[in-house]
Short mmCIF file of C-alpha atoms and ligand atoms in Angstrom, two decimals:
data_model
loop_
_atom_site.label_atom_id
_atom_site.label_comp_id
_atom_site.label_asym_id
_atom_site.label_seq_id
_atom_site.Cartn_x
_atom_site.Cartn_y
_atom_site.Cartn_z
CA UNK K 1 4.84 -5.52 1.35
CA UNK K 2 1.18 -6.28 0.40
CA UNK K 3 0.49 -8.37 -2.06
CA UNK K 4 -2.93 -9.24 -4.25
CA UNK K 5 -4.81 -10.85 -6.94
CA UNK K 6 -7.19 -9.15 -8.97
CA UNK K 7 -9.63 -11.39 -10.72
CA UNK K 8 -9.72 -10.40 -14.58
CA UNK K 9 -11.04 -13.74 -15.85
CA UNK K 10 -15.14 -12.94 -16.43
CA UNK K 11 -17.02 -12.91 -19.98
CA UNK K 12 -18.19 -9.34 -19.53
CA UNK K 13 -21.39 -10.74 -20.91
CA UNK K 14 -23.52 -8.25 -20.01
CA UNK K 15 -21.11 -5.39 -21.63
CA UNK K 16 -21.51 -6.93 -24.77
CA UNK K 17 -20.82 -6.09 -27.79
CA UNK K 18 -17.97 -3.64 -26.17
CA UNK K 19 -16.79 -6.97 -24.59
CA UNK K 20 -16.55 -9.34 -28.11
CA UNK K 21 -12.90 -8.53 -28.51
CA UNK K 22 -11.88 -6.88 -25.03
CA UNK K 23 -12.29 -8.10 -21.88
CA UNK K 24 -14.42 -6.15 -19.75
CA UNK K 25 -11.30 -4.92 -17.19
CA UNK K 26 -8.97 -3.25 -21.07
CA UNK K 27 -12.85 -1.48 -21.86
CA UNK K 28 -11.17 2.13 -21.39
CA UNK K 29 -12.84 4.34 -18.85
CA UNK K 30 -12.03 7.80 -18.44
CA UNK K 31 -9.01 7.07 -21.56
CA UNK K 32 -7.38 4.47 -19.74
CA UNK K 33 -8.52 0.39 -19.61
CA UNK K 34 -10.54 0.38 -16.21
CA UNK K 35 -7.77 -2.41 -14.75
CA UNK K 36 -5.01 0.62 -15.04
CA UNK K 37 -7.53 3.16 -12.38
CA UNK K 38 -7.54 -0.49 -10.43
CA UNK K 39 -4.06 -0.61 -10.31
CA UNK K 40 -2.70 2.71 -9.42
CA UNK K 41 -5.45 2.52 -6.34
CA UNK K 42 -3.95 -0.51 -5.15
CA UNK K 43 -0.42 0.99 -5.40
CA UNK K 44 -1.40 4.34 -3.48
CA UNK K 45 -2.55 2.08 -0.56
CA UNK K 46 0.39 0.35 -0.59
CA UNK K 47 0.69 -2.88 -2.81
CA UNK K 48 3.67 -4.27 -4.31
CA UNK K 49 2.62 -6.79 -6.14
CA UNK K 50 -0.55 -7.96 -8.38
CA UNK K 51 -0.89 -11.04 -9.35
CA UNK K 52 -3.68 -10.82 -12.42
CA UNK K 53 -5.93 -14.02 -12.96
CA UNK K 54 -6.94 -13.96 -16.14
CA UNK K 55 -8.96 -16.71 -18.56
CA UNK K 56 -11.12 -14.56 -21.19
CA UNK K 57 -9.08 -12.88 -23.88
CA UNK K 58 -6.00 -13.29 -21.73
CA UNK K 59 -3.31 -12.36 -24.06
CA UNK K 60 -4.33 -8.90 -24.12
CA UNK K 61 -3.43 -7.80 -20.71
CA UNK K 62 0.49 -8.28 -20.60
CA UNK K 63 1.19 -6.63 -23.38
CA UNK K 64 -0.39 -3.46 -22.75
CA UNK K 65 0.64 -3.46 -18.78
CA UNK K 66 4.38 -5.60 -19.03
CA UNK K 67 5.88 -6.43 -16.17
CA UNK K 68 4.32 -3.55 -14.17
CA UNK K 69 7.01 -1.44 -13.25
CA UNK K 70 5.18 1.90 -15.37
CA UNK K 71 2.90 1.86 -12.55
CA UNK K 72 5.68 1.65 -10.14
CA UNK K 73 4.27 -2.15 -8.95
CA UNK K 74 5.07 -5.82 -9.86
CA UNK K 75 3.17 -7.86 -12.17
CA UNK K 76 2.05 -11.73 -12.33
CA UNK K 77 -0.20 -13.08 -15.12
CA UNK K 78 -1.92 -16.60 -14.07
CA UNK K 79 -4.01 -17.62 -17.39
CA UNK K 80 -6.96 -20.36 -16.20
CA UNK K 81 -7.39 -22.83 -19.57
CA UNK K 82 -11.02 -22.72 -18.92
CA UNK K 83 -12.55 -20.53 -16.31
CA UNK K 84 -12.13 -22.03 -12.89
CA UNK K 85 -14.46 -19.21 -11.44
CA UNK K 86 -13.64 -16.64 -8.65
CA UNK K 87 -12.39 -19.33 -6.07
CA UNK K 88 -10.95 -21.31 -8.46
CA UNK K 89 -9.16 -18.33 -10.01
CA UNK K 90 -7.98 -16.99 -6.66
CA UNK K 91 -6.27 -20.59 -5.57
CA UNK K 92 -4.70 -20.83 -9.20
CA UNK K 93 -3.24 -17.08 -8.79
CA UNK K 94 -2.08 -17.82 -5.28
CA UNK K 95 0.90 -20.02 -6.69
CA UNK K 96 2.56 -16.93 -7.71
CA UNK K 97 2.60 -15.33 -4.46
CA UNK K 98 5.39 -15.13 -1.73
CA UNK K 99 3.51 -13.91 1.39
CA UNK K 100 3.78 -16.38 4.32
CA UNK K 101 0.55 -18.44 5.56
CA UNK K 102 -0.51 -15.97 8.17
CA UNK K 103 -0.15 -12.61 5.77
CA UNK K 104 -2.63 -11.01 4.56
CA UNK K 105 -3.04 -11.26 0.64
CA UNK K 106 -6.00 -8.79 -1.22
CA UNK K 107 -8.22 -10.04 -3.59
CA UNK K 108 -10.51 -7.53 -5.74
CA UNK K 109 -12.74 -8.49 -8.14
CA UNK K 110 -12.23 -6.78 -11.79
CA UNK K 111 -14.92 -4.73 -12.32
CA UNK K 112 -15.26 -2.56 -9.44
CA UNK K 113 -14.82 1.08 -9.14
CA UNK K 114 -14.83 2.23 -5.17
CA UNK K 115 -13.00 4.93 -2.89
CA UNK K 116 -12.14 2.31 -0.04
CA UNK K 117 -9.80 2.76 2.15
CA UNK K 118 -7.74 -0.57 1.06
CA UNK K 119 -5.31 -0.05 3.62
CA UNK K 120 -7.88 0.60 6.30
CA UNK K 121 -9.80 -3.06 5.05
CA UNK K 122 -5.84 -4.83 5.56
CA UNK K 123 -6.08 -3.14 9.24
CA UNK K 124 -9.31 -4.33 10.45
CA UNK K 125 -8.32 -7.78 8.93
CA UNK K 126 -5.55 -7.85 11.08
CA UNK K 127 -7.05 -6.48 14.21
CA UNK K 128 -10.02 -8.65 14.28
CA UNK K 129 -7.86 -11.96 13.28
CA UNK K 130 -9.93 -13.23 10.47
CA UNK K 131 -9.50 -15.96 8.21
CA UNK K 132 -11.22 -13.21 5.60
CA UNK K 133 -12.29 -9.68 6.05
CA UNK K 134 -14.68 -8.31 3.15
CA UNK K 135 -15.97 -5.05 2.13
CA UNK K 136 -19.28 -4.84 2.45
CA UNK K 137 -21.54 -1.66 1.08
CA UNK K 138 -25.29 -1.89 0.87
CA UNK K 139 -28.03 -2.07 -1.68
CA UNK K 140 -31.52 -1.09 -1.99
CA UNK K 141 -31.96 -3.73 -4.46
CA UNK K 142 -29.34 -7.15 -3.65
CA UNK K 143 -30.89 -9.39 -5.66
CA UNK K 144 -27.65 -9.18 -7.95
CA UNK K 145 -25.06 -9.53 -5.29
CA UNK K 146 -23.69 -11.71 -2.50
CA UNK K 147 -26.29 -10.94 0.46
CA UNK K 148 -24.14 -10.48 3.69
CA UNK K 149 -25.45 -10.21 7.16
CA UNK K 150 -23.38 -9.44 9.91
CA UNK K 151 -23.75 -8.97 13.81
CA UNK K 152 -23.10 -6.00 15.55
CA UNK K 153 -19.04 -6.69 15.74
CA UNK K 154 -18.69 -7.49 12.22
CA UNK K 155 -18.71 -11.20 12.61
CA UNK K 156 -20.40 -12.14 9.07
CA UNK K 157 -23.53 -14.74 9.97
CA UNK K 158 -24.18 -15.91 6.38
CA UNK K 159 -23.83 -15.60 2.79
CA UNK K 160 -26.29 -15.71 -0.15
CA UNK K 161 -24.95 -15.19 -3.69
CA UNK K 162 -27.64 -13.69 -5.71
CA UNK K 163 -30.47 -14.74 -3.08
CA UNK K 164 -34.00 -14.66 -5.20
CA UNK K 165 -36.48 -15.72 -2.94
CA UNK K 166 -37.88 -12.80 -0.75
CA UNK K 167 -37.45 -14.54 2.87
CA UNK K 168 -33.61 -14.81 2.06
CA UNK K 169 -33.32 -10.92 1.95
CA UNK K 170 -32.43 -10.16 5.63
CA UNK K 171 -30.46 -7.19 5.26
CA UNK K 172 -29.13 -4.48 2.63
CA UNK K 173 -25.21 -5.38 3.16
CA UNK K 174 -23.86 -7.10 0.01
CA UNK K 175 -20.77 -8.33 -0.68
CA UNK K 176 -18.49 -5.25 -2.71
CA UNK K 177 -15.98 -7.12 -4.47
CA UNK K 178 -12.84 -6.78 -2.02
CA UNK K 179 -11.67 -9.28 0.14
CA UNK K 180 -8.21 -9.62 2.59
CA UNK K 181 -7.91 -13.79 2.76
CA UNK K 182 -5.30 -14.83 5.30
CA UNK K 183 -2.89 -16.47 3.09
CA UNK K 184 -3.27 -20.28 4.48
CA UNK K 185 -6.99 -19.77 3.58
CA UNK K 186 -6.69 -19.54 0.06
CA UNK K 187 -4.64 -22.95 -0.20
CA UNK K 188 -7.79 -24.61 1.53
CA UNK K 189 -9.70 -23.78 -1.89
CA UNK K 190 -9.55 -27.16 -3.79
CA UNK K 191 -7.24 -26.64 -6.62
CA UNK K 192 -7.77 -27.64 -10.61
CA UNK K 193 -11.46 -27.33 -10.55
CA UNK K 194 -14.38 -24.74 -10.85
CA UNK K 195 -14.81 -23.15 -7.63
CA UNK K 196 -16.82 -20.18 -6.36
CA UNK K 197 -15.94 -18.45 -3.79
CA UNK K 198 -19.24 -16.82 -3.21
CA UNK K 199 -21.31 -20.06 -3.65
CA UNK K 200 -18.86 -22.33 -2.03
CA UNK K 201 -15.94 -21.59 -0.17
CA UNK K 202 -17.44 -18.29 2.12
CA UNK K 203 -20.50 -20.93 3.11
CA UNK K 204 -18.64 -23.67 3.91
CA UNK K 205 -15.45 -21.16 5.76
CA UNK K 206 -19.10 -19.74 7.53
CA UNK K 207 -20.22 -23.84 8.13
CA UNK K 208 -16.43 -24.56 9.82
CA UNK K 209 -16.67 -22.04 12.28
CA UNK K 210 -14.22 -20.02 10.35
CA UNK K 211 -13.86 -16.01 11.45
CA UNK K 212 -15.35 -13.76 8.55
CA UNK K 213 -15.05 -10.14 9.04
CA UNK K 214 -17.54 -7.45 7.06
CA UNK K 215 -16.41 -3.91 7.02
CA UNK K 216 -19.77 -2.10 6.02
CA UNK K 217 -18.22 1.39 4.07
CA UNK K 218 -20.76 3.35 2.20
CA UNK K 219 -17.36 5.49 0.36
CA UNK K 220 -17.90 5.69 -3.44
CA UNK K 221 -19.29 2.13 -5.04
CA UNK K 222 -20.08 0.84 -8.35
CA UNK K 223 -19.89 -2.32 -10.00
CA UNK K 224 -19.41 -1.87 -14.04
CA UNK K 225 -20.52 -4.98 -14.84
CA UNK K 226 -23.81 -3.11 -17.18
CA UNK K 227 -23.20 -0.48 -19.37
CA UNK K 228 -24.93 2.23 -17.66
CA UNK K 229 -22.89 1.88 -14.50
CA UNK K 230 -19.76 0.96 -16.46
CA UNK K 231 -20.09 5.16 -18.65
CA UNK K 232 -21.58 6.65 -15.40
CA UNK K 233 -17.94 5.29 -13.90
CA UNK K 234 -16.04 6.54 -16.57
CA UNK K 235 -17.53 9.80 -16.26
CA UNK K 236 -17.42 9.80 -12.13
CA UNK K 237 -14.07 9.49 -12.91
CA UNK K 238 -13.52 12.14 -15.41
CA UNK K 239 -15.24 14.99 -13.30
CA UNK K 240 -13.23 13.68 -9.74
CA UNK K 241 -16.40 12.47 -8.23
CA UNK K 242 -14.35 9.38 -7.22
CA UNK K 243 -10.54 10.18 -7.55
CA UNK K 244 -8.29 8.17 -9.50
CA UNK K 245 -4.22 8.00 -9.90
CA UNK K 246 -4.20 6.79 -13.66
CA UNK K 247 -6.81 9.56 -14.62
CA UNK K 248 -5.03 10.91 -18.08
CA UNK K 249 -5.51 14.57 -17.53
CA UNK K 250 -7.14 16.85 -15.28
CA UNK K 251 -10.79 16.41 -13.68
CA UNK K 252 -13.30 18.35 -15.56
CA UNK K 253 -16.69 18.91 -17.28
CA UNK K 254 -14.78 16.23 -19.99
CA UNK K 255 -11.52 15.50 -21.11
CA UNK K 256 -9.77 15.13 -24.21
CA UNK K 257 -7.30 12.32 -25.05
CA UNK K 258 -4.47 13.65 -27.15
CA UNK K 259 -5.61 13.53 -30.97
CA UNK K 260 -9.30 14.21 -30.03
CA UNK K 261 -11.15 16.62 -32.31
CA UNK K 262 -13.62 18.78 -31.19
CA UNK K 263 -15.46 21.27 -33.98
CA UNK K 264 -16.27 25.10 -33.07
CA UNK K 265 -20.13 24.91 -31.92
CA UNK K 266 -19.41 21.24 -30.20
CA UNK K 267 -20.94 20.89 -26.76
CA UNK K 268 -19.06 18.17 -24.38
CA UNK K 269 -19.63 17.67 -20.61
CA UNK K 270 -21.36 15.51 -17.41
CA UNK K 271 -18.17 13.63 -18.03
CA UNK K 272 -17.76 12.91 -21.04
CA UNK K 273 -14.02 11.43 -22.55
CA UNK K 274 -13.37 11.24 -26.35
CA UNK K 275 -10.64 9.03 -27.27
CA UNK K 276 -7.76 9.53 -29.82
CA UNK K 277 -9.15 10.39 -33.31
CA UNK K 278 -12.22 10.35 -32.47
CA UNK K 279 -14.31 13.41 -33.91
CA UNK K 280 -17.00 15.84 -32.93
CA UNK K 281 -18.72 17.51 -35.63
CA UNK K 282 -20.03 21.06 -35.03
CA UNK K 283 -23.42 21.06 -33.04
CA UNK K 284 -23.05 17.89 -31.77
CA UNK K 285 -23.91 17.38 -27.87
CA UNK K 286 -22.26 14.49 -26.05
CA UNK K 287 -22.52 14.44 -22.58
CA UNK K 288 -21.75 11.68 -20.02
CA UNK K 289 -20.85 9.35 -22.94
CA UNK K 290 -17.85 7.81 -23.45
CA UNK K 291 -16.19 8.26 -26.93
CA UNK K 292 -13.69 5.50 -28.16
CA UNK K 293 -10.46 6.24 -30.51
CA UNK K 294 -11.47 6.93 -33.80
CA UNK K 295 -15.60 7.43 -33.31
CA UNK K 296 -17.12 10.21 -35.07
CA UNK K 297 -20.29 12.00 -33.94
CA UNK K 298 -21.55 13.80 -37.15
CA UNK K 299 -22.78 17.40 -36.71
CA UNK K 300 -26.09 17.99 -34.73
CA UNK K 301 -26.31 14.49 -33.97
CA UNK K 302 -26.72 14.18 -29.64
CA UNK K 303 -25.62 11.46 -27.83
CA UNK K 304 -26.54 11.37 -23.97
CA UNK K 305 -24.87 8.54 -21.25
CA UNK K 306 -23.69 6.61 -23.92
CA UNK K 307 -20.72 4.22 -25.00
CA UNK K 308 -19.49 4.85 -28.60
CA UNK K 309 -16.91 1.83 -29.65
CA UNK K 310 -13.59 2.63 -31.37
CA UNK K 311 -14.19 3.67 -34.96
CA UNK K 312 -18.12 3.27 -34.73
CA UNK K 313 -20.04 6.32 -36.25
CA UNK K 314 -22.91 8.60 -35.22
CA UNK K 315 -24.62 10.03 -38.21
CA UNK K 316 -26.13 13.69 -38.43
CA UNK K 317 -29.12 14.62 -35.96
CA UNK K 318 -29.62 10.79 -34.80
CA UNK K 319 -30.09 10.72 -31.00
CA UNK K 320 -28.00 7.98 -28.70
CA UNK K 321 -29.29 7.84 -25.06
CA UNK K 322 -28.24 4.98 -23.00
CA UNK K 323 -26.82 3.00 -25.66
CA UNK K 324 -24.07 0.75 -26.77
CA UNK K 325 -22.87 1.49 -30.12
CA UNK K 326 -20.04 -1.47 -30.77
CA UNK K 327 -16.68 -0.72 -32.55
CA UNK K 328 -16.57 -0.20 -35.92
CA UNK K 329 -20.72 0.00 -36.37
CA UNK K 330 -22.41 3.02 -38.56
CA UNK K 331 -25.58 4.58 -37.17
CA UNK K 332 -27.24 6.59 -40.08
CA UNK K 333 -28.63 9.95 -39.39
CA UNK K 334 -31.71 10.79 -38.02
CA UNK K 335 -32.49 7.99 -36.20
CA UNK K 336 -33.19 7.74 -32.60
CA UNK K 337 -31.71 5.11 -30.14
CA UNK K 338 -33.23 4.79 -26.20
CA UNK K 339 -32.07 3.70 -23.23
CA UNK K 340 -30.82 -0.36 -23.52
CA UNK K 341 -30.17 -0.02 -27.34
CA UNK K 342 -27.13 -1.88 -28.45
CA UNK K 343 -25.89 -1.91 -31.60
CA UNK K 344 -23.50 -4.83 -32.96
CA UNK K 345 -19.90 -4.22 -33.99
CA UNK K 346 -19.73 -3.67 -37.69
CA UNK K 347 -23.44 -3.18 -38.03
CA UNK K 348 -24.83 -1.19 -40.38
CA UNK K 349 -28.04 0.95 -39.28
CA UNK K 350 -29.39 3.15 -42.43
CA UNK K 351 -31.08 6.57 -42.51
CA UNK K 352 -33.95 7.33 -40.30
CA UNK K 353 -34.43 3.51 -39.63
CA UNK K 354 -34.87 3.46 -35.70
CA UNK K 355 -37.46 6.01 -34.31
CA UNK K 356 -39.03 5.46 -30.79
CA UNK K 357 -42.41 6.42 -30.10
CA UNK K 358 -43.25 6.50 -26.47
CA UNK K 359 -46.94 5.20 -27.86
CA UNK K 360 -46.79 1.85 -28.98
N1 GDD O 401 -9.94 -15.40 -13.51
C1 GDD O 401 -11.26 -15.52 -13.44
N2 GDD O 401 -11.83 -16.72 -13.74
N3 GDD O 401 -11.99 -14.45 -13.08
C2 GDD O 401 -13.34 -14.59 -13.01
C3 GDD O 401 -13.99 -15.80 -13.32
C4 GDD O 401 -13.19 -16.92 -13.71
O1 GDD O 401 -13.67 -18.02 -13.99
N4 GDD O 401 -15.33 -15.60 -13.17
C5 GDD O 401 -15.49 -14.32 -12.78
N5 GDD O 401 -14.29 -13.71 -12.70
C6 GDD O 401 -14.04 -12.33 -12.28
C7 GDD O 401 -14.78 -11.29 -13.12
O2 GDD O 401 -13.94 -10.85 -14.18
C8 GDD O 401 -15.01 -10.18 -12.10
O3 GDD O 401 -13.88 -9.33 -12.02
C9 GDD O 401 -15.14 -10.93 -10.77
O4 GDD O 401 -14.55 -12.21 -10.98
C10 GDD O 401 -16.59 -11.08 -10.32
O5 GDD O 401 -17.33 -11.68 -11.37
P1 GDD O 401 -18.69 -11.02 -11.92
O6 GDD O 401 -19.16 -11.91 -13.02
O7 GDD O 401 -18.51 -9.57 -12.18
O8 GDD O 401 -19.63 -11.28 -10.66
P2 GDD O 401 -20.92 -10.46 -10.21
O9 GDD O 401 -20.76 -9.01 -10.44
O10 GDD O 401 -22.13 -11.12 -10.79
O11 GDD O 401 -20.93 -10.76 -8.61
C11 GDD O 401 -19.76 -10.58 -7.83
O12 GDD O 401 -19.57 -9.21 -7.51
C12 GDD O 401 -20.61 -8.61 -6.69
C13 GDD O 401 -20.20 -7.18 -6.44
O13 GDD O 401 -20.16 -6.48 -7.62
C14 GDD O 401 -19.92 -11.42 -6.53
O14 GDD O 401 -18.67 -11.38 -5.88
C15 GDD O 401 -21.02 -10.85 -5.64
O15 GDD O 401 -21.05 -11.54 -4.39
C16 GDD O 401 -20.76 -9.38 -5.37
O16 GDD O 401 -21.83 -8.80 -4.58
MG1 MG O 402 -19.38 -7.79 -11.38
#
C-alpha cells in the first residue's frame, strides 16, 4: 500500500481569469479536471490512497471525485482555513494517513503534468534511505523553481526556491514537484502555521544533516501553473505525447467530448479538445486550443494555442492566439487577440475593437 498527498490548495493566480471560480487542479485538460489525469497516474503506479489538501475553492473537489472509489483509489479531503502553504499543507494532510513512521508517503504538487516513473522515485527512496527523495528535472531558465544541486550520488547539497541573484544559479536541476517524505519526517513540520517546504523545511532538513535524495529524470515535464503550458498540456495529452489513464477518448489530432459540435468545413487539430456543447462554426480553425462546455467559435473566426472558458464566445473572423478568453465572455468579430491576451469572465469585447499592429 502506498499512500500520498497531493497539494490542491494554490490561488492559480497566474491562470486567472480561468481560475476566479475553479481552482487551478478542476481547470479541465484534455475533457477531464487536470487532478483526475493526476490521479489515475498515481493509481497505475500503485497508490491506494490520496489524501487531497485543499484551501482555495475547496468545496468543489469532493463532490465531483466522492470518496474515490470511480478511480478505483481511496480518497481524503484535508481543507486548510487559510492557506498554511506547501509544508504547512503537507503536515495538516498527514493526520489522515495510516502509514507507519518509517514508510514512505508521496507528495505531488497539483499542477504538474510528468511521465515519471512514481514507482521507480518510491524505489530509489528506499534504497538510498532518505529522509526525502525528490524528482528533480532541469531547466534552461530556474529562476521560477526550487534550484537543486546535487553531488554525483544524488545526495542533494542545497536548495534555493526561486533563486534571483545570478551567483545562486549553480546548476540546471530544479525541484519537479514530487517528493517521497519518510513518514516521521513530515510530523517534524511544525503544525498550525504557514510553512514552506521549499523555503523552510528542505533548508533546515539540508542544515540538520538530514539525507535528501534527487532523482534527476528528464521523462515528460511541465508545470501548468501559466496558461501556455497549462493548453500545451492539455493538448500533449490529447495527441499521447505524454500518456494518460483518465484521457476521455482516444489520442488524436483532437478529440471530441460527447455533445461537441463540429460544422462541415471546421478545421480542429495540434490537440485541440472541445468540451460538451461547445460549437464550431463552419470555417473556423482551432488548433492546440482548448474549448470549454458550451463555447462557440463563430464561422471563419481562428483561434490558435488558446483557452476558451465554458460558455465564452468567439465571434466571426476574430483571431485568438495565445489567449485566455474567461467563461461566459463575448469576443466580437473581427478582432484580433495576441499572445498574453486575457479576457475577463463576462466581458464584453465589441466588433473590430482589438487589432494588433506589430508597428507601434
Ligand atoms: N493545500 C495547499 N495550501 N496547497 C498549496 C498551498 C497552500 O497554502 N500553496 C501552494 N499549494 C499547492 C499548489 O496548489 C500547487 O499544487 C503546489 O502547492 C505548488 O505551488 P505553486 O504555487 O504551483 O508553486 P510554484 O509552481 O511556484 O513552485 C513549486 O513548484 C515548482 C515546480 O513546478 C515549488 O515546489 C518549486 O520548488 C518547484 O520547482
Ligand atoms: Mg506550480
Amino acid at each position: 500500500m502506498t499512500e500520498a498527498i497531493l497539494l490542491a490548495g494554490g490561488k492559480g493566480s497566474r491562470l486567472r481569469p480561468v481560475t476566479l471560480h475553479t481552482p487551478k487542479p478542476m481547470v479541465p485538460a484534455a475533457g477531464v479536471p487536470f487532478l483526475a489525469h493526476q490521479l489515475a497516474r498515481a493509481k497505475a503506479a500503485g497508490v491506494t490512497h490520496v489524501v487531497l489538501a485543499t484551501s482555495y475553492l475547496a468545496e468543489v473537489f469532493e463532490p465531483y471525485f466522492g470518496d474515490g472509489s470511480a478511480l478505483g483509489m481511496r480518497l481524503t479531503y484535508v481543507t486548510e482555513d487559510q492557506p498554511l502553504g506547501t509544508g504547512g499543507a503537507i503536515r495538516s494532510a498527514a493526520d489522515a494517513l495510516t502509514s507507519g513512521p518509517a514508510d514512505p508517503v508521496l507528495v505531488f504538487n497539483g499542477d504538474i503534468l510528468t511521465g515519471l516513473d512514481i514507482a521507480g522515485l518510491v524505489d530509489a527512496h528506499q534504497r538510498a534511505g532518505a529522509a526525502v527523495t525528490l524528482h528533480l528535472t532541469r531547466a534552461d531558465d530556474p529562476r521560477e523553481y526550487g534550484l537543486v544541486p546535487t553531488d554525483d550520488t544524488g545526495r542533494v547539497l542545497d536548495f534555493t526556491e526561486k533563486p534571483q541573484h545570478p551567483d545562486e544559479i549553480v546548476t540546471d536541476q530544479i525541484n519537479a514537484g514530487c517528493y517521497v517524505f519518510r513518514r516521521e519526517v513530515i510530523d517534524t513540520i511544525p503544525a498550525g502555521r504557514p510553512v514552506s517546504v521549499e523555503r523552510e523545511t528542505f533548508p533546515q532538513l539540508l542544515a540538520a544533516g538530514a539525507l535528501l535524495h534527487g532523482v534527476v529524470d528528464r521523462t515528460y515535464w511541465l508545470d501548468l501553473g501559466r496558461p501556455a503550458c497549462f493548453v500545451k498540456a492539455s493538448a500533449d495529452l490529447v495527441r499521447g505525447i505524454v500518456a494518460s489513464p483518465a484521457l476521455p477518448g482516444p489520442t488524436g489530432e483532437y478529440l471530441l467530448l460527447p455533445g461537441a459540435q463540429v460544422a462541415d468545413g471546421a478545421k480542429l487539430g495540434g490537440g485541440t479538445v472541445v468540451g460538451a456543447g461547445a460549437r464550431i462554426e463552419a470555417g473556423a480553425v482551432v488548433e492546440g486550443s482548448i474549448v470549454l462546455d458550451g463555447a462557440r467559435v463563430a464561422e471563419g473566426a481562428q483561434v490558435y494555442d488558446s483557452l476558451l472558458g465554458a460558455r465564452s464566445s468567439v465571434g466571426r473572423n476574430t483571431t485568438v492566439t495565445g489567449a485566455v478568453v474567461g467563461d461566459d465572455a463575448e469576443v466580437g468579430s473581427a478582432n484580433e487577440l495576441t499572445d498574453g491576451a486575457r479576457v475577463w469572465c463576462d466581458a464584453r469585447i465589441p466588433d473590430a475593437a482589438i487589432r494588433f499592429s506589430p508597428d507601434c
